[in-house]
Every structure is written in C-alpha cells, then in structure tokens.
Short mmCIF file of C-alpha atoms in Angstrom, two decimals:
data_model
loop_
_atom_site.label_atom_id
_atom_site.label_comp_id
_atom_site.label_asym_id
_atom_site.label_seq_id
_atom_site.Cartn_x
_atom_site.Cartn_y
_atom_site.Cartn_z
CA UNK A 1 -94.40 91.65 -165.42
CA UNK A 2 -93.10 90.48 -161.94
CA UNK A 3 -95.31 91.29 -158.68
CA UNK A 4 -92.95 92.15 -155.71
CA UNK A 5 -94.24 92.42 -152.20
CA UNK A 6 -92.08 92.61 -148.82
CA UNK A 7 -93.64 90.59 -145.97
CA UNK A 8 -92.38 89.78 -142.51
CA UNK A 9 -93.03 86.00 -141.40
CA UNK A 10 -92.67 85.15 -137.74
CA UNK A 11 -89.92 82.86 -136.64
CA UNK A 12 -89.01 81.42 -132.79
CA UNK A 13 -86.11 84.37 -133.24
CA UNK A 14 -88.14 87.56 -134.45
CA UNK A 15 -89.67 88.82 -137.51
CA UNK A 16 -87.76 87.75 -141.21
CA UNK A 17 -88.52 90.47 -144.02
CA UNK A 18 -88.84 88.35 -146.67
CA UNK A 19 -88.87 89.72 -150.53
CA UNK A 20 -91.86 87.89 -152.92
CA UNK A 21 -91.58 87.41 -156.05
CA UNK A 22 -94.42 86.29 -158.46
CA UNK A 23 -95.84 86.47 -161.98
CA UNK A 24 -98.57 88.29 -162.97
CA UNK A 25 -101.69 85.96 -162.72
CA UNK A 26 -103.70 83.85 -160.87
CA UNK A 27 -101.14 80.79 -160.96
CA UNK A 28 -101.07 78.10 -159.49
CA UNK A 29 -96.96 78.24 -159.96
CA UNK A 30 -93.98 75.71 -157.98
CA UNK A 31 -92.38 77.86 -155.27
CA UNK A 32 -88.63 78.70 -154.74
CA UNK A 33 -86.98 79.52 -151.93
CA UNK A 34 -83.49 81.70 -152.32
CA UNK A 35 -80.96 81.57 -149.75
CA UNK A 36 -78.49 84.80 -150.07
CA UNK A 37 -75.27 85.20 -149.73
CA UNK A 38 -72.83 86.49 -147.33
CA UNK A 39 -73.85 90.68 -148.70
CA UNK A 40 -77.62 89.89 -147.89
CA UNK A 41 -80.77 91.92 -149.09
CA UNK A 42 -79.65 94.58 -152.00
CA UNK A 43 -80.34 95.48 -155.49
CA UNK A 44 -78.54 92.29 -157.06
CA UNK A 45 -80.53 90.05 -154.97
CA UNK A 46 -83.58 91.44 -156.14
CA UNK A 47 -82.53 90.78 -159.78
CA UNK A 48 -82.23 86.79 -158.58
CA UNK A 49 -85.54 86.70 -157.13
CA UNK A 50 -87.28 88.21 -159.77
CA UNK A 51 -85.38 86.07 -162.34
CA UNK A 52 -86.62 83.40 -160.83
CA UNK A 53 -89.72 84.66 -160.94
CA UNK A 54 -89.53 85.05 -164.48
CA UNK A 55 -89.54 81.34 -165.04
CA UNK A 56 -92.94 80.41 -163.53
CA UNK A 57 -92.27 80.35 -160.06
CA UNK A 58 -93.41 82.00 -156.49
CA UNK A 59 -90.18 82.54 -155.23
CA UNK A 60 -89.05 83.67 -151.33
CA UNK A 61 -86.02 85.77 -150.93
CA UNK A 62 -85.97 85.82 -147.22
CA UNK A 63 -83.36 88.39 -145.21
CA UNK A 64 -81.72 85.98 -142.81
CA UNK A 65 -79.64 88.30 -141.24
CA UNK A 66 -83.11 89.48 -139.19
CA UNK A 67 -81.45 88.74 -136.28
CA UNK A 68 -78.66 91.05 -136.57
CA UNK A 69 -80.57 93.73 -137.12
CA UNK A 70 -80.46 96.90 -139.51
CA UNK A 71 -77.57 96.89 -141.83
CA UNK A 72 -76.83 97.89 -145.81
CA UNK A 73 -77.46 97.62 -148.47
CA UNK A 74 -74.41 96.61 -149.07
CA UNK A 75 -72.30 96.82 -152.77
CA UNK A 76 -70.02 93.59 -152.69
CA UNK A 77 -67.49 95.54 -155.17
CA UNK A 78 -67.19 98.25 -152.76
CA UNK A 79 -66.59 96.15 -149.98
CA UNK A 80 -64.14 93.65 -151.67
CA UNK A 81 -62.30 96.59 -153.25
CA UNK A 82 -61.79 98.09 -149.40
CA UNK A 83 -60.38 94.74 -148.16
CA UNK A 84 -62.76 94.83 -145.10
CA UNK A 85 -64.79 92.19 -146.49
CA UNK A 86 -64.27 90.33 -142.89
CA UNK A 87 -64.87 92.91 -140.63
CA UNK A 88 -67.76 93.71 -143.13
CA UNK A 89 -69.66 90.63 -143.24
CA UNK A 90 -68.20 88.65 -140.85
CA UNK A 91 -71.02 90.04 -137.67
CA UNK A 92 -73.53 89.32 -140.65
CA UNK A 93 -72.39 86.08 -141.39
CA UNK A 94 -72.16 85.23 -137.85
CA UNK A 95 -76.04 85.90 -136.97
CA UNK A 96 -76.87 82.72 -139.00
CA UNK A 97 -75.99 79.31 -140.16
CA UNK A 98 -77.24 75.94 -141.79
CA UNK A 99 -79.19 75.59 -138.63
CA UNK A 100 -80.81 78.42 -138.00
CA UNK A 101 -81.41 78.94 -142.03
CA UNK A 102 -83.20 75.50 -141.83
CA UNK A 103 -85.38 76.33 -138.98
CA UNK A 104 -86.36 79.73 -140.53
CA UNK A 105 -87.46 77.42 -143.25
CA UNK A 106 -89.74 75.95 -141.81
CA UNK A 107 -91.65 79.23 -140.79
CA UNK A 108 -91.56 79.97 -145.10
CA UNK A 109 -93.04 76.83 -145.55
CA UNK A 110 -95.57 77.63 -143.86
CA UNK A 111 -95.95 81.00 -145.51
CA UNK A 112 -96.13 79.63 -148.66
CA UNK A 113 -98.92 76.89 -147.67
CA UNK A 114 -101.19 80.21 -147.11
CA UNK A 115 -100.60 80.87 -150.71
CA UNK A 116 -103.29 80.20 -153.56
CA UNK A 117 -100.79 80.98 -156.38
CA UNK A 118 -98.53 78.08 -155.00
CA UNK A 119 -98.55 74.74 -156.64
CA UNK A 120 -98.73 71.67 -154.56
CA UNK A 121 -96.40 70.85 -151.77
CA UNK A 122 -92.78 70.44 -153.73
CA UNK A 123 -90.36 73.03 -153.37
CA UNK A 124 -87.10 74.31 -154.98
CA UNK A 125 -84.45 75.57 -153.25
CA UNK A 126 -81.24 77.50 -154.54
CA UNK A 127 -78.51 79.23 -152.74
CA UNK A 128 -75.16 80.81 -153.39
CA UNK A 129 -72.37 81.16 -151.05
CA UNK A 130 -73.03 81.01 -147.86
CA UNK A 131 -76.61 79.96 -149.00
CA UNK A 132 -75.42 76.73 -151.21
CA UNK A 133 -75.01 74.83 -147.83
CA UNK A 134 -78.11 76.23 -146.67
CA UNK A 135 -80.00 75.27 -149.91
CA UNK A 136 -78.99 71.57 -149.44
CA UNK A 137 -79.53 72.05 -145.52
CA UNK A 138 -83.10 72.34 -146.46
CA UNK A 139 -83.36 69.72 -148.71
CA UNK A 140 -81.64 67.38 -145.77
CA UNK A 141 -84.68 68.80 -142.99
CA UNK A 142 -87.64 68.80 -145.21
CA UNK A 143 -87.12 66.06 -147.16
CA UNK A 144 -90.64 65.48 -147.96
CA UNK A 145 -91.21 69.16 -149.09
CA UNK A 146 -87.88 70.59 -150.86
CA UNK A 147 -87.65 68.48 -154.06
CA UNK A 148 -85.16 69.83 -155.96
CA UNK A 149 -82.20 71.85 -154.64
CA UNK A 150 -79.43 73.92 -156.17
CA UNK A 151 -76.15 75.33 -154.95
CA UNK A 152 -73.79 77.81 -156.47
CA UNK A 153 -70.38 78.45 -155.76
CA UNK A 154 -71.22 76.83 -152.29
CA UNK A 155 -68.64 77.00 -149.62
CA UNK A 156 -68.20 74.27 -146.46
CA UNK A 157 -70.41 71.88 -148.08
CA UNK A 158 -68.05 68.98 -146.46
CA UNK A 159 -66.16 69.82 -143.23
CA UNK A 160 -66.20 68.51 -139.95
CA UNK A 161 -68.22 70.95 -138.25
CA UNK A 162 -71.74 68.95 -136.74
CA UNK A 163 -73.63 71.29 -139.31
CA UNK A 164 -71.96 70.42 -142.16
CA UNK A 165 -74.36 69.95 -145.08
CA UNK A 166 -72.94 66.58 -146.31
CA UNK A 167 -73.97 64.76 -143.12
CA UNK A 168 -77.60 65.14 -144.02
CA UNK A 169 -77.16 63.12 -147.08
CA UNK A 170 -78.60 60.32 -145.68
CA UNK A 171 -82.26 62.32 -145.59
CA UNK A 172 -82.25 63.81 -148.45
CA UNK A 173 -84.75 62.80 -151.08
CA UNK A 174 -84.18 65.92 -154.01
CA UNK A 175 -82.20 65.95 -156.58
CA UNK A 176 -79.58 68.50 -156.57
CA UNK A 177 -77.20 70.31 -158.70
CA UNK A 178 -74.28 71.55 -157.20
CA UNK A 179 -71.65 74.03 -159.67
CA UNK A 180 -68.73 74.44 -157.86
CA UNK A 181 -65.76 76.93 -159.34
CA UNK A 182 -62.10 75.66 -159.93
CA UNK A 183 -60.92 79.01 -158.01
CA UNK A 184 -62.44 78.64 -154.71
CA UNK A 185 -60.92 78.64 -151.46
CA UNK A 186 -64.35 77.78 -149.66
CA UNK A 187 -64.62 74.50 -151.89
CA UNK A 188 -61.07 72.97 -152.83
CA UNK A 189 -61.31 69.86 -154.54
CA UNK A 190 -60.89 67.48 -151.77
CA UNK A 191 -64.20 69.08 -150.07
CA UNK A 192 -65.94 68.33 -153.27
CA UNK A 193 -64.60 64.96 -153.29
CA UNK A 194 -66.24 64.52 -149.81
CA UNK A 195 -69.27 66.15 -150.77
CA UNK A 196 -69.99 63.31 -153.27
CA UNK A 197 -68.76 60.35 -151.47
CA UNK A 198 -71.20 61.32 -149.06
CA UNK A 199 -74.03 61.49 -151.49
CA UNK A 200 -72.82 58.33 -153.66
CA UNK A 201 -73.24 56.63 -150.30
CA UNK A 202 -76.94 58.33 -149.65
CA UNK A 203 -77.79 57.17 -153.03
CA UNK A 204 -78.78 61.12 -153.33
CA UNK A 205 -79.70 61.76 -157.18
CA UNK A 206 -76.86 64.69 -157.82
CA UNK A 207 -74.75 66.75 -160.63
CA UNK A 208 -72.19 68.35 -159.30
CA UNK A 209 -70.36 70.18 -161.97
CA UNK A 210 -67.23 72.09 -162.16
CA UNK A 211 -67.24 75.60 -163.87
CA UNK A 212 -63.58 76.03 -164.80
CA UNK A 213 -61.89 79.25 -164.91
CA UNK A 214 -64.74 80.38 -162.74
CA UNK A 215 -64.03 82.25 -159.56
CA UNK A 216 -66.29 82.14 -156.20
CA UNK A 217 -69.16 84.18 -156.74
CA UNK A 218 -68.78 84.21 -160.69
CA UNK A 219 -73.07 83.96 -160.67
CA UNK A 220 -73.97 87.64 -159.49
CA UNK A 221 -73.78 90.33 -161.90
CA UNK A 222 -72.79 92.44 -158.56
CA UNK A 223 -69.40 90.37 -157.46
CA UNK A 224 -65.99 92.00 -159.21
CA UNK A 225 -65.61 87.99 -160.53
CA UNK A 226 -68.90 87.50 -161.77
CA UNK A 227 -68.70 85.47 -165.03
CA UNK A 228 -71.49 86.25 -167.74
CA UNK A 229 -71.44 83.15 -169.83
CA UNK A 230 -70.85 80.85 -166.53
CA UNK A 231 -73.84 82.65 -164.77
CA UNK A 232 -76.06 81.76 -167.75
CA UNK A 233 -74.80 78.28 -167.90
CA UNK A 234 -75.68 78.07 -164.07
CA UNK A 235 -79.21 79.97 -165.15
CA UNK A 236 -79.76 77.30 -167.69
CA UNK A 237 -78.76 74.18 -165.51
CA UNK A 238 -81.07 75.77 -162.06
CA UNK A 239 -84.25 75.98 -164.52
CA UNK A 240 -83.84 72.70 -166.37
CA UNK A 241 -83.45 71.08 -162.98
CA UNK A 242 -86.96 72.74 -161.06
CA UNK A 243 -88.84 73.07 -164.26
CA UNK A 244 -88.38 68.93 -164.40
CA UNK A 245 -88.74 68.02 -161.26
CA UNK A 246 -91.44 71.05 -159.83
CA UNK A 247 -93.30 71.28 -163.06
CA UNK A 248 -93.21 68.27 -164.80
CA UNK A 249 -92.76 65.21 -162.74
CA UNK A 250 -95.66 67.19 -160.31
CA UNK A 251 -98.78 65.02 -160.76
CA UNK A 252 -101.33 67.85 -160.94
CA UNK A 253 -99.04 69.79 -163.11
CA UNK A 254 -101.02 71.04 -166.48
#
C-alpha cells in the first residue's frame, strides 16, 4: 500500500503542487525526486510516482508547469494522434526549463528535510523527456545532495544553449544512468556523443545505454510508442542504480 498526499511547496515564482508518494510505515526511506515530461501532472504520472514508491522510496512528483497555470490533464495519445502536440505543449513547455527546474529544486529539498520518513541527505533523481536534462540539471546544482541521477529518453542533453545539461559535468558528483532510444530526434547520436565526452572529461561515474528499436518516450505506458519490455529494462536499470547508491553505499543504511 502506497500513501499519496498533494502538497504545495513555496518557490521565489508561486506555489508548486507537488504529488507524494510513500510506503506505508514509519520509514526512514531514500527520497526521489521525478521530473515530468512535456504532458505534465496526469494519471500516467501518478503510476511513476507511485512505482517508485513501491521500491522503498519517498518520492516527489512536483507539477512544474505551476507557473503557467491551470491546464489538463492531458492524454499524450490524444494529443499526438491530433498533430497539435506543439501548439499543445509548447506554452507548457515554455513556462520552465533546466533552470528554473533546478531552482524549484531547491525549495523540494527543503521539503523533504522536514520529513521524518526521509533517510539521510542523498537523493535520487529521475526524469524523462523534457525532465532527463532536468534530472542531471539537479545532479550538476546540488552536487552534494542528488547522488544518483537517471534520465530517460532525455532530449537536449548536449547543445549549445548556456543551459545545456552537459556543461555542468564538471560539478557533478552522482552517478548517472542515461537510456537514450535509437529513434529520437531530441537525442541523435552525435548529441550523445557530446554528452559523454563531456562527462569522460568530468570524470562523472556514468552508463549511458542505448535501447535499440526504442522510440522517444518508449518508458510511459501512456505514449502511442511506449515499449513494455524496454520500460522494464529501464525499471530494472533506475532501481539497481538508487537502491546501490541511496540504500546501500548510505552509511546509516540498515
């Protein structure tokens, strides 16, 4: 049995609803911090946080499109199968970005330090989509909290843009795991290739795995490309990765 609560935790920019997930119990478990995609808050995001949640963990599943405002819930199938994906998401999309995602975290850090149930300071972080970036954005800002850091099907991990995640190689101290698909417009292979020059060079401790014959998005049960036995490949790798680093290698851990 999962406990689910809805909170709202104060940022410079407004108030962030933010979806908690937690086992039943008294704890002490790692926390987790999920950063959505690009169709925000809905049904199959809930699934992710409370299978998460699942595995021993207090996990965050914060709505960072606050500021935007009111919108969904969206169903990505729906919108894909319209074709106004863009015109869709895009004002969603738009409200936030590795920056702003990474200061917001700083306000669920702080949430989660209020917690009893919460184990020590380490966290996890995971993301998919838009939210792989932000995952390792996190890890790059709070080195000394987010220990462990996972993206899926991740796009712009490696461009030129000043927020790009690779550039904060150099600060990050987790270990990450980064599945990219074969079939992904947001992640051609010559991103990836930049992506782990730039962590080679960091000396970052990394996997960075290609999921052939996936497509972007193959992880969520929701998207029209989602991938069973990919998504519990990616399952698998996510919870060998935190349960190592957050549970084992954690110096009070039982």
């Amino acid at each position: 049995m999962i406990k689910h609560e809805t909170i709202n935790i104060r940022t410079p920019d407004g108030q962030c609803a933010t979806h908690v997930f937690a086992p039943e119990g008294a704890g002490p478990w790692p926390a987790v911090i999920v950063y959505m995609d690009a169709f925000g808050i809905r049904p199959g995001l809930m699934e992710v946080g409370e299978h998460i949640a699942a595995g021993g963990y207090v996990v965050l599943v914060p709505d960072l499109f606050y500021r935007y405002g009111a919108y969904g819930p969206l169903d990505p199938k729906e919108v894909f199968a319209s074709g106004g994906f863009r015109a869709v998401v895009g004002p969603l999309m738009a409200s936030t970005d590795n920056v702003k995602a990474a200061q917001d975290t700083e306000a669920l850090l702080a949430y989660l330090d209020t917690r009893k149930d919460v184990a020590g300071d380490a966290i996890g972080t995971v993301g998919f989509c838009m939210g792989g970036g932000m995952a390792i954005a996190a890890a790059g800002t709070y080195p000394d909290r987010v220990a462990a850091a996972a993206s899926f099907h991740g796009g712009r991990l490696a461009t030129d843009a000043p927020a790009s995640p690779h550039l904060l190689a150099p600060k990050i101290r987790a270990e990450l795991y980064v599945a990219v698909a074969d079939n992904d417009g947001s992640c051609p292979p010559d991103m990836v290739e930049r992506f782990e020059q730039a962590l080679d060079d960091a000396g970052v401790r990394y996997r960075c795995e290609l999921y052939r014959g996936a497509s972007h998005g193959w992880m969520k049960p929701d998207f029209p490309v989602y991938d069973e036995a990919a998504a519990k490949r990616g399952w698998s790798e996510m919870f060998a990765l935190f349960d190592r680093v957050l549970k084992q290698e954690r110096p009070d851990a039982a």
